[in-house]
Every structure is written in structure tokens, then in C-alpha cells.
């Protein structure tokens, strides 16, 4: 007899109840208590529910309001179990409304004969269930004095019983589930969480489709998730089709299978393929005509000086940020202005305060640098993480912007600074350390600052915004791609439907855009312009998503008229690199923002993505008035990855931004 496969218990909670309905064979007033578990079994995450041997008679169960004791005790009746099994478990309930406050007796159902006992056992086994998390479509959380959860599988023909958490534990269950799936609130029902899950092997692999062609497929799929996005998407296309074709199979599989593969590579994107209830309300909205906007000349050193008082404090900061947003900065001004835009220098600081800050930050930087510089070879042999960070940094530094004069040639001092700053950042944030792609974010900053310490602290400020893009779970990337899909559906449903029909609805081709903020799509000079514009925080939150929309808006006609399929769309987007006009893109993106803001019935999810909701937008004309631009400009650091970092008043100010 084969041994049972080994499994790991991720979550376990006893005292989860089923309430059999009147149409079931089980007595309707007889509760079924059981254990809910999340298991890792055979490299798969499984949710399992098993009823206990005994049911619970609700006549023995009392409930109290939230002001009562939160200590819960469950006990078995002494007569029903041996003395050794008379266990008493006390635990805290995390539910806010109801708590069990008395001992609950588990009583066996009485049966007159052996047949009754067998029927009872059959009923319990029929109520047991287990399923893979990847088969879960949604989780609905409701309150009925206590919390109960409704699980819906993708196969809707298999309904599951509701899980009632009389004893608490629903939050812990959801928190454990979030470790393996992305739970996103449904636009039409705030109690419903839509579930999307990654393919474990693929979600760890997306970085490795660029280099090391001698590695086998299996080895490639076990490394990191970023290199592909940094190196050219034509290689992604070829690699994925080769992978799906198989070792001996010469006939290429259908594109929809490739789309599924790419969707699993970026965990959480399955949500874009679901029919989200109520989303039609969003898509039917008439956004009206897109307003024409214009760009202005870059801010000059004289313009900057006029916004500085005698002590060096910056004044009229909202107007200053607006000027930067509309025209950017002349290059000679960037070295000073970027420190303010990124939050390294406070806007209200004086010359003397900034000198003091610089001295303190210089000392702090070199203390951290000394930490890795002083590690001996013997120590590093016993520190695999530091060794891996160093190896990856050295590899990336040698291929970062080598055509730029600041980094070209052998033994270039710019490369040494790039290396040292990235190594020191590993000391600053050892949990994150170094992930491929971070060198692309540092390179323009070091180029502008031409100073190791200043470049480091500005990079730290930028990474504060971009941190979630590089975390292992890629939560920032998941959020942004889902938000981008929502915006695109609102702006152009026909184009979004076309992408869906070509198995491109995941918008995976935007992954590199978002990961390193268009660093590989634009010329070096245009990257400087785009980043300083985005760092103003204007004209809305997540403006970079509207930049994506602007690029896609310019390309949609060619994509649709040429009837591009999956492979052609991927190739076309990849070939846009270095062919984009940044001023035209910024102009169109701002127009899209104003067009969306003017919508009278803007859907709440979209309003939330862009940082202005219907209520704050309506109140903006009276509460914030014409000072809306100043409200927008108060933000010290641009919001990234869909997470707001400021107060509602500031949001309402941004909501009324006027071009």
C-alpha cells in the first residue's frame, strides 16, 4: 500500500461550522463542526475541511455581544470520550461582533442501530471537501452576528457549504490565503474578494528568459522573475513558444495556451480574464471629449531661484511643482531640484539645515559602506546572501547603460560608483538586498548627481516608491497591472476587448514599462524628463499608469487594423523601444487624466486608483477652491504601486488640479 504523500500544514482552525440547510438530509437544527486547514501537498496549496466525529446541538451554545469576554472554551462531554481525550482549548476570538462565552458540549447523535451510525458517518464524509487554491474563484465575507465565508470555485457547478466562524479565525484564514493568492475587492460588491493565483514554478522564473542560453528549460524556470523584462521581449516570445512546443513536439501550441502561461508568470493577472460582476456599469460611461493640453519649456535656474528665499527655503512650492510637471527641468538644475522632488531635501529647509543634513547622511552612508567593505573573503564564504548580492550586482553593473559616456569603457569610475552604491544599499535594506532592475533605477540618478552620497540617498527615496516592484511576491506589479487593466477598460472598451480576444488581456507586455518606469523604452534624456515629471505627484496618483494608457492609445489603431495576434502584439510593443516621443506621451497622458476627472459618474475603483473619488472631487470646488494645485503639490514623494500615502484633504486637492 502506497504511503500517503507528505504535506505541510499552513493554517489550521478547529470549530468552523456548517449550517445544513432545510433541504439537506441532515437535521437543520444540528450544526456540523469541523477543522479548516490550508495545506501544502505535492507542491500544491489545498484548502481542506473535515467535520468532527460529533455534531453540535445549538441548544448548548450561547452567544454574547462584543462587550463580553473574548475567551472561548470548547470541551467534550466527559461521558462521551475517555478521560485522556477530555481536552479543553482556550483561544482568543478575533471576530468583532460575537464571541462564544460558555463551554460548548459536543454531543454524539443518537442512533437506534448500526445503520443509523453508518448513515451519520456517510453524512459527515459527504460534508468534507478539499480543493486547490488555484480552483478558487472568489471569497465572500459576510456578517450575521458572527462571520461566515462563502467560497466559490471556478467550476460553479460544485457549490461549497458556507463556513461559519462562530469561534473566530476568519481573519487568520484570509491572511493565510493571501500568502498564496491575490484577493482583490470586486468593483460591484465590497464583501466579495476575487481570487487569482500564480503558478509557483513560473512565478519564480520570469527573470531568466534573457541570458544563459545554455541552461535547460527546467533550470531557467527556477530562477528569478525579472531579467526577461529588462532585456527585450522578442526573446520572451521565442522562449515561451519553444517551451510550450515541447522536446519532441514540432507543432506549435495555440496562442491561448501561451497567454495562460504568461498570465501565470505574473501572479494575480487571472483577474483580468474574469467577468467581474457590475463592471459593465463602468464600461458604459461616456467620458466626453478629451481636452487638448500643451507642454511648456523646461524650468530654468532663474525660475528656480525666484522660488527661493534668502535663507534657501523654497516658496510657492505648488506653483513650482506645476511648472516642473508642465515642462520638466533644464539639465543644469536637476542636480539640486531632484533632491527636493525625491524628498531627500525638505522643501522648507534652509541652506544651513541642508548642510547639516548632508554631513549626517555622509557619515551614515560611509558607515554602511564600511560594513560590506570590511567583510573578509573568509567571512563572505560563510555569507551566501551577501555573496549572491555581490555577484548579481557585478554582473548587472557591467551591462548597465554602457553606451552612455558616463558609464562606457573599461574601468570606468562611474561603474565603480554604481557598484558601491548598490552594495551599500544591501546594507541599508538587507531584506530586499539587490534584485535585477535596480541598477536601471540608480543609473540616471548617479548620472545627474555625480556624487556617491547624494546619489545613494536619492536612490533610497526612489526605492521607497518602487520597493514593492522588487519584493519576492511582486505585489506592486500585481496591483499596477490590475489597475492598468481597469483604466484601459474604462478608456477604450473596444481595444480592451480586442486584446482579450487575442489572449493579450493580461497586459503582460506592460510589465517592463512598470517595473523600471520606462527605463528601457525611452532614450536616456527622455527618461530624465519623464521621471522628474512623475516625481511631482501631479496631476494625479499613479500617473505612470496613464502614461501606459497614452502609449497604448497611440498604438491601438495599428494593432487592430493589422489584426495583430498574440505574437505580433508582443513583438510590436517590444519594438517601440527608443521610438517613443516623451513630450507627445506626456501631453496625451495629461489629457486622459483631465478627461477622466471631468466624468460626473466616475466609478469608485477608478477614482481610487487615480487618487480622487466622486465625493472629494465634488467637494473640491468648495473645500479646496482654486488652491487645488497646491493641494496636489503638497505631496513630498510620488505615490507608486497603487498605494496612497497622504491624507484625504491632499487627495481632494489633487482631484481638482487644473492644467
mmCIF file of N, CA and C in Angstrom, residues 224-290:
data_model
loop_
_atom_site.group_PDB
_atom_site.id
_atom_site.type_symbol
_atom_site.label_atom_id
_atom_site.label_comp_id
_atom_site.label_asym_id
_atom_site.label_seq_id
_atom_site.Cartn_x
_atom_site.Cartn_y
_atom_site.Cartn_z
ATOM 1 N N UNK A 224 14.947 33.798 -11.115
ATOM 2 C CA UNK A 224 14.205 34.990 -10.698
ATOM 3 C C UNK A 224 13.186 35.469 -11.717
ATOM 4 N N UNK A 225 12.392 36.527 -11.384
ATOM 5 C CA UNK A 225 11.309 36.938 -12.286
ATOM 6 C C UNK A 225 11.525 38.205 -13.078
ATOM 7 N N UNK A 226 12.750 38.649 -13.310
ATOM 8 C CA UNK A 226 12.875 39.984 -13.896
ATOM 9 C C UNK A 226 13.694 40.126 -15.180
ATOM 10 N N UNK A 227 14.685 39.261 -15.414
ATOM 11 C CA UNK A 227 15.636 39.533 -16.496
ATOM 12 C C UNK A 227 14.954 39.723 -17.829
ATOM 13 N N UNK A 228 13.945 38.905 -18.098
ATOM 14 C CA UNK A 228 13.261 38.999 -19.386
ATOM 15 C C UNK A 228 12.736 40.396 -19.616
ATOM 16 N N UNK A 229 12.133 40.954 -18.583
ATOM 17 C CA UNK A 229 11.518 42.263 -18.728
ATOM 18 C C UNK A 229 12.560 43.336 -18.982
ATOM 19 N N UNK A 230 13.809 43.038 -18.683
ATOM 20 C CA UNK A 230 14.851 44.046 -18.831
ATOM 21 C C UNK A 230 15.619 43.914 -20.127
ATOM 22 N N UNK A 231 15.406 42.826 -20.872
ATOM 23 C CA UNK A 231 16.313 42.577 -21.958
ATOM 24 C C UNK A 231 15.756 42.529 -23.344
ATOM 25 N N UNK A 232 14.462 42.624 -23.542
ATOM 26 C CA UNK A 232 13.926 42.547 -24.886
ATOM 27 C C UNK A 232 12.887 41.459 -24.971
ATOM 28 N N UNK A 233 11.667 41.850 -25.286
ATOM 29 C CA UNK A 233 10.577 40.888 -25.210
ATOM 30 C C UNK A 233 10.523 39.948 -26.408
ATOM 31 N N UNK A 234 11.293 40.207 -27.448
ATOM 32 C CA UNK A 234 11.297 39.250 -28.548
ATOM 33 C C UNK A 234 11.816 37.904 -28.068
ATOM 34 N N UNK A 235 12.759 37.924 -27.132
ATOM 35 C CA UNK A 235 13.285 36.681 -26.601
ATOM 36 C C UNK A 235 12.240 35.962 -25.763
ATOM 37 N N UNK A 236 11.379 36.719 -25.099
ATOM 38 C CA UNK A 236 10.308 36.092 -24.328
ATOM 39 C C UNK A 236 9.412 35.293 -25.256
ATOM 40 N N UNK A 237 9.040 35.912 -26.358
ATOM 41 C CA UNK A 237 8.150 35.241 -27.303
ATOM 42 C C UNK A 237 8.760 33.931 -27.792
ATOM 43 N N UNK A 238 9.990 33.994 -28.271
ATOM 44 C CA UNK A 238 10.628 32.796 -28.796
ATOM 45 C C UNK A 238 10.764 31.725 -27.732
ATOM 46 N N UNK A 239 11.163 32.138 -26.550
ATOM 47 C CA UNK A 239 11.394 31.170 -25.488
ATOM 48 C C UNK A 239 10.101 30.476 -25.082
ATOM 49 N N UNK A 240 9.037 31.264 -24.924
ATOM 50 C CA UNK A 240 7.791 30.671 -24.461
ATOM 51 C C UNK A 240 7.202 29.722 -25.492
ATOM 52 N N UNK A 241 7.277 30.096 -26.743
ATOM 53 C CA UNK A 241 6.766 29.187 -27.765
ATOM 54 C C UNK A 241 7.600 27.902 -27.822
ATOM 55 N N UNK A 242 8.926 28.040 -27.631
ATOM 56 C CA UNK A 242 9.764 26.845 -27.591
ATOM 57 C C UNK A 242 9.403 25.966 -26.404
ATOM 58 N N UNK A 243 9.152 26.622 -25.272
ATOM 59 C CA UNK A 243 8.830 25.865 -24.065
ATOM 60 C C UNK A 243 7.525 25.109 -24.228
ATOM 61 N N UNK A 244 6.558 25.747 -24.844
ATOM 62 C CA UNK A 244 5.255 25.124 -24.999
ATOM 63 C C UNK A 244 5.249 24.080 -26.116
ATOM 64 N N UNK A 245 6.188 24.183 -27.014
ATOM 65 C CA UNK A 245 6.214 23.243 -28.133
ATOM 66 C C UNK A 245 6.616 21.846 -27.666
ATOM 67 N N UNK A 246 7.458 21.795 -26.633
ATOM 68 C CA UNK A 246 7.860 20.503 -26.099
ATOM 69 C C UNK A 246 9.111 19.973 -26.782
ATOM 70 N N UNK A 247 9.739 18.985 -26.159
ATOM 71 C CA UNK A 247 11.010 18.473 -26.652
ATOM 72 C C UNK A 247 10.861 17.755 -27.986
ATOM 73 N N UNK A 248 9.798 16.963 -28.147
ATOM 74 C CA UNK A 248 9.654 16.178 -29.363
ATOM 75 C C UNK A 248 8.521 16.675 -30.242
ATOM 76 N N UNK A 249 7.724 17.582 -29.718
ATOM 77 C CA UNK A 249 6.562 18.046 -30.471
ATOM 78 C C UNK A 249 6.952 19.229 -31.337
ATOM 79 N N UNK A 250 6.799 19.127 -32.617
ATOM 80 C CA UNK A 250 7.206 20.183 -33.527
ATOM 81 C C UNK A 250 6.077 21.157 -33.824
ATOM 82 N N UNK A 251 4.849 20.723 -33.617
ATOM 83 C CA UNK A 251 3.728 21.596 -33.936
ATOM 84 C C UNK A 251 3.503 22.582 -32.797
ATOM 85 N N UNK A 252 3.419 23.862 -33.124
ATOM 86 C CA UNK A 252 3.275 24.907 -32.107
ATOM 87 C C UNK A 252 1.886 24.869 -31.479
ATOM 88 N N UNK A 253 1.839 25.031 -30.170
ATOM 89 C CA UNK A 253 0.554 25.029 -29.490
ATOM 90 C C UNK A 253 -0.186 26.332 -29.756
ATOM 91 N N UNK A 254 -1.501 26.327 -29.504
ATOM 92 C CA UNK A 254 -2.277 27.542 -29.776
ATOM 93 C C UNK A 254 -1.858 28.704 -28.887
ATOM 94 N N UNK A 255 -2.018 29.945 -29.387
ATOM 95 C CA UNK A 255 -1.584 31.123 -28.627
ATOM 96 C C UNK A 255 -2.251 31.242 -27.274
ATOM 97 N N UNK A 256 -3.517 30.774 -27.138
ATOM 98 C CA UNK A 256 -4.182 30.945 -25.845
ATOM 99 C C UNK A 256 -3.459 30.200 -24.738
ATOM 100 N N UNK A 257 -2.773 29.104 -25.083
ATOM 101 C CA UNK A 257 -2.009 28.393 -24.067
ATOM 102 C C UNK A 257 -0.796 29.208 -23.648
ATOM 103 N N UNK A 258 -0.193 29.905 -24.616
ATOM 104 C CA UNK A 258 0.923 30.778 -24.289
ATOM 105 C C UNK A 258 0.460 31.915 -23.405
ATOM 106 N N UNK A 259 -0.727 32.458 -23.690
ATOM 107 C CA UNK A 259 -1.272 33.530 -22.865
ATOM 108 C C UNK A 259 -1.493 33.067 -21.442
ATOM 109 N N UNK A 260 -2.004 31.843 -21.288
ATOM 110 C CA UNK A 260 -2.197 31.301 -19.946
ATOM 111 C C UNK A 260 -0.870 31.202 -19.206
ATOM 112 N N UNK A 261 0.170 30.771 -19.938
ATOM 113 C CA UNK A 261 1.484 30.648 -19.329
ATOM 114 C C UNK A 261 1.999 31.998 -18.854
ATOM 115 N N UNK A 262 1.894 32.999 -19.710
ATOM 116 C CA UNK A 262 2.353 34.335 -19.328
ATOM 117 C C UNK A 262 1.528 34.898 -18.187
ATOM 118 N N UNK A 263 0.228 34.615 -18.194
ATOM 119 C CA UNK A 263 -0.611 35.092 -17.107
ATOM 120 C C UNK A 263 -0.198 34.507 -15.780
ATOM 121 N N UNK A 264 0.238 33.253 -15.790
ATOM 122 C CA UNK A 264 0.671 32.627 -14.547
ATOM 123 C C UNK A 264 2.039 33.120 -14.119
ATOM 124 N N UNK A 265 2.857 33.535 -15.074
ATOM 125 C CA UNK A 265 4.176 34.063 -14.748
ATOM 126 C C UNK A 265 4.056 35.280 -13.847
ATOM 127 N N UNK A 266 3.061 36.125 -14.120
ATOM 128 C CA UNK A 266 2.837 37.313 -13.308
ATOM 129 C C UNK A 266 1.638 37.033 -12.419
ATOM 130 N N UNK A 267 1.835 36.614 -11.178
ATOM 131 C CA UNK A 267 0.731 36.177 -10.337
ATOM 132 C C UNK A 267 -0.309 37.266 -10.170
ATOM 133 N N UNK A 268 -1.571 36.893 -10.212
ATOM 134 C CA UNK A 268 -2.640 37.841 -9.953
ATOM 135 C C UNK A 268 -3.339 38.342 -11.180
ATOM 136 N N UNK A 269 -2.798 38.090 -12.360
ATOM 137 C CA UNK A 269 -3.389 38.663 -13.557
ATOM 138 C C UNK A 269 -4.610 37.908 -14.039
ATOM 139 N N UNK A 270 -4.890 36.747 -13.466
ATOM 140 C CA UNK A 270 -6.061 35.998 -13.892
ATOM 141 C C UNK A 270 -7.330 36.814 -13.703
ATOM 142 N N UNK A 271 -7.280 37.770 -12.811
ATOM 143 C CA UNK A 271 -8.475 38.571 -12.536
ATOM 144 C C UNK A 271 -8.950 39.309 -13.779
ATOM 145 N N UNK A 272 -8.027 39.616 -14.673
ATOM 146 C CA UNK A 272 -8.412 40.353 -15.865
ATOM 147 C C UNK A 272 -9.280 39.528 -16.811
ATOM 148 N N UNK A 273 -9.234 38.216 -16.654
ATOM 149 C CA UNK A 273 -9.991 37.360 -17.552
ATOM 150 C C UNK A 273 -11.372 37.044 -17.000
ATOM 151 N N UNK A 274 -11.638 37.432 -15.770
ATOM 152 C CA UNK A 274 -12.912 37.092 -15.171
ATOM 153 C C UNK A 274 -13.977 38.111 -15.546
ATOM 154 N N UNK A 275 -15.200 37.645 -15.586
ATOM 155 C CA UNK A 275 -16.317 38.553 -15.770
ATOM 156 C C UNK A 275 -16.657 39.137 -14.417
ATOM 157 N N UNK A 276 -16.143 40.312 -14.125
ATOM 158 C CA UNK A 276 -16.372 40.906 -12.822
ATOM 159 C C UNK A 276 -17.780 41.464 -12.772
ATOM 160 N N UNK A 277 -18.591 41.029 -11.818
ATOM 161 C CA UNK A 277 -19.977 41.485 -11.741
ATOM 162 C C UNK A 277 -20.044 42.992 -11.603
ATOM 163 N N UNK A 278 -20.877 43.596 -12.387
ATOM 164 C CA UNK A 278 -21.111 45.031 -12.264
ATOM 165 C C UNK A 278 -20.132 45.890 -13.024
ATOM 166 N N UNK A 279 -19.110 45.287 -13.647
ATOM 167 C CA UNK A 279 -18.118 46.111 -14.329
ATOM 168 C C UNK A 279 -18.701 46.781 -15.555
ATOM 169 N N UNK A 280 -19.841 46.248 -16.074
ATOM 170 C CA UNK A 280 -20.456 46.876 -17.237
ATOM 171 C C UNK A 280 -20.864 48.312 -16.948
ATOM 172 N N UNK A 281 -21.144 48.587 -15.680
ATOM 173 C CA UNK A 281 -21.532 49.950 -15.303
ATOM 174 C C UNK A 281 -20.398 50.911 -15.605
ATOM 175 N N UNK A 282 -19.167 50.453 -15.345
ATOM 176 C CA UNK A 282 -18.010 51.291 -15.617
ATOM 177 C C UNK A 282 -17.829 51.482 -17.117
ATOM 178 N N UNK A 283 -17.958 50.420 -17.861
ATOM 179 C CA UNK A 283 -17.607 50.493 -19.266
ATOM 180 C C UNK A 283 -18.615 51.273 -20.095
ATOM 181 N N UNK A 284 -19.800 51.515 -19.608
ATOM 182 C CA UNK A 284 -20.792 52.233 -20.394
ATOM 183 C C UNK A 284 -20.712 53.747 -20.210
ATOM 184 N N UNK A 285 -19.814 54.215 -19.371
ATOM 185 C CA UNK A 285 -19.759 55.636 -19.057
ATOM 186 C C UNK A 285 -19.183 56.422 -20.226
ATOM 187 N N UNK A 286 -19.826 57.530 -20.548
ATOM 188 C CA UNK A 286 -19.351 58.434 -21.595
ATOM 189 C C UNK A 286 -18.374 59.413 -20.965
ATOM 190 N N UNK A 287 -17.115 59.314 -21.347
ATOM 191 C CA UNK A 287 -16.097 60.188 -20.763
ATOM 192 C C UNK A 287 -16.050 61.558 -21.423
ATOM 193 N N UNK A 288 -16.758 61.725 -22.509
ATOM 194 C CA UNK A 288 -16.744 63.016 -23.184
ATOM 195 C C UNK A 288 -15.484 63.208 -24.012
ATOM 196 N N UNK A 289 -15.330 64.401 -24.531
ATOM 197 C CA UNK A 289 -14.191 64.722 -25.392
ATOM 198 C C UNK A 289 -12.930 64.905 -24.567
ATOM 199 N N UNK A 290 -11.844 64.393 -25.066
ATOM 200 C CA UNK A 290 -10.567 64.563 -24.366
ATOM 201 C C UNK A 290 -10.046 65.974 -24.599
#
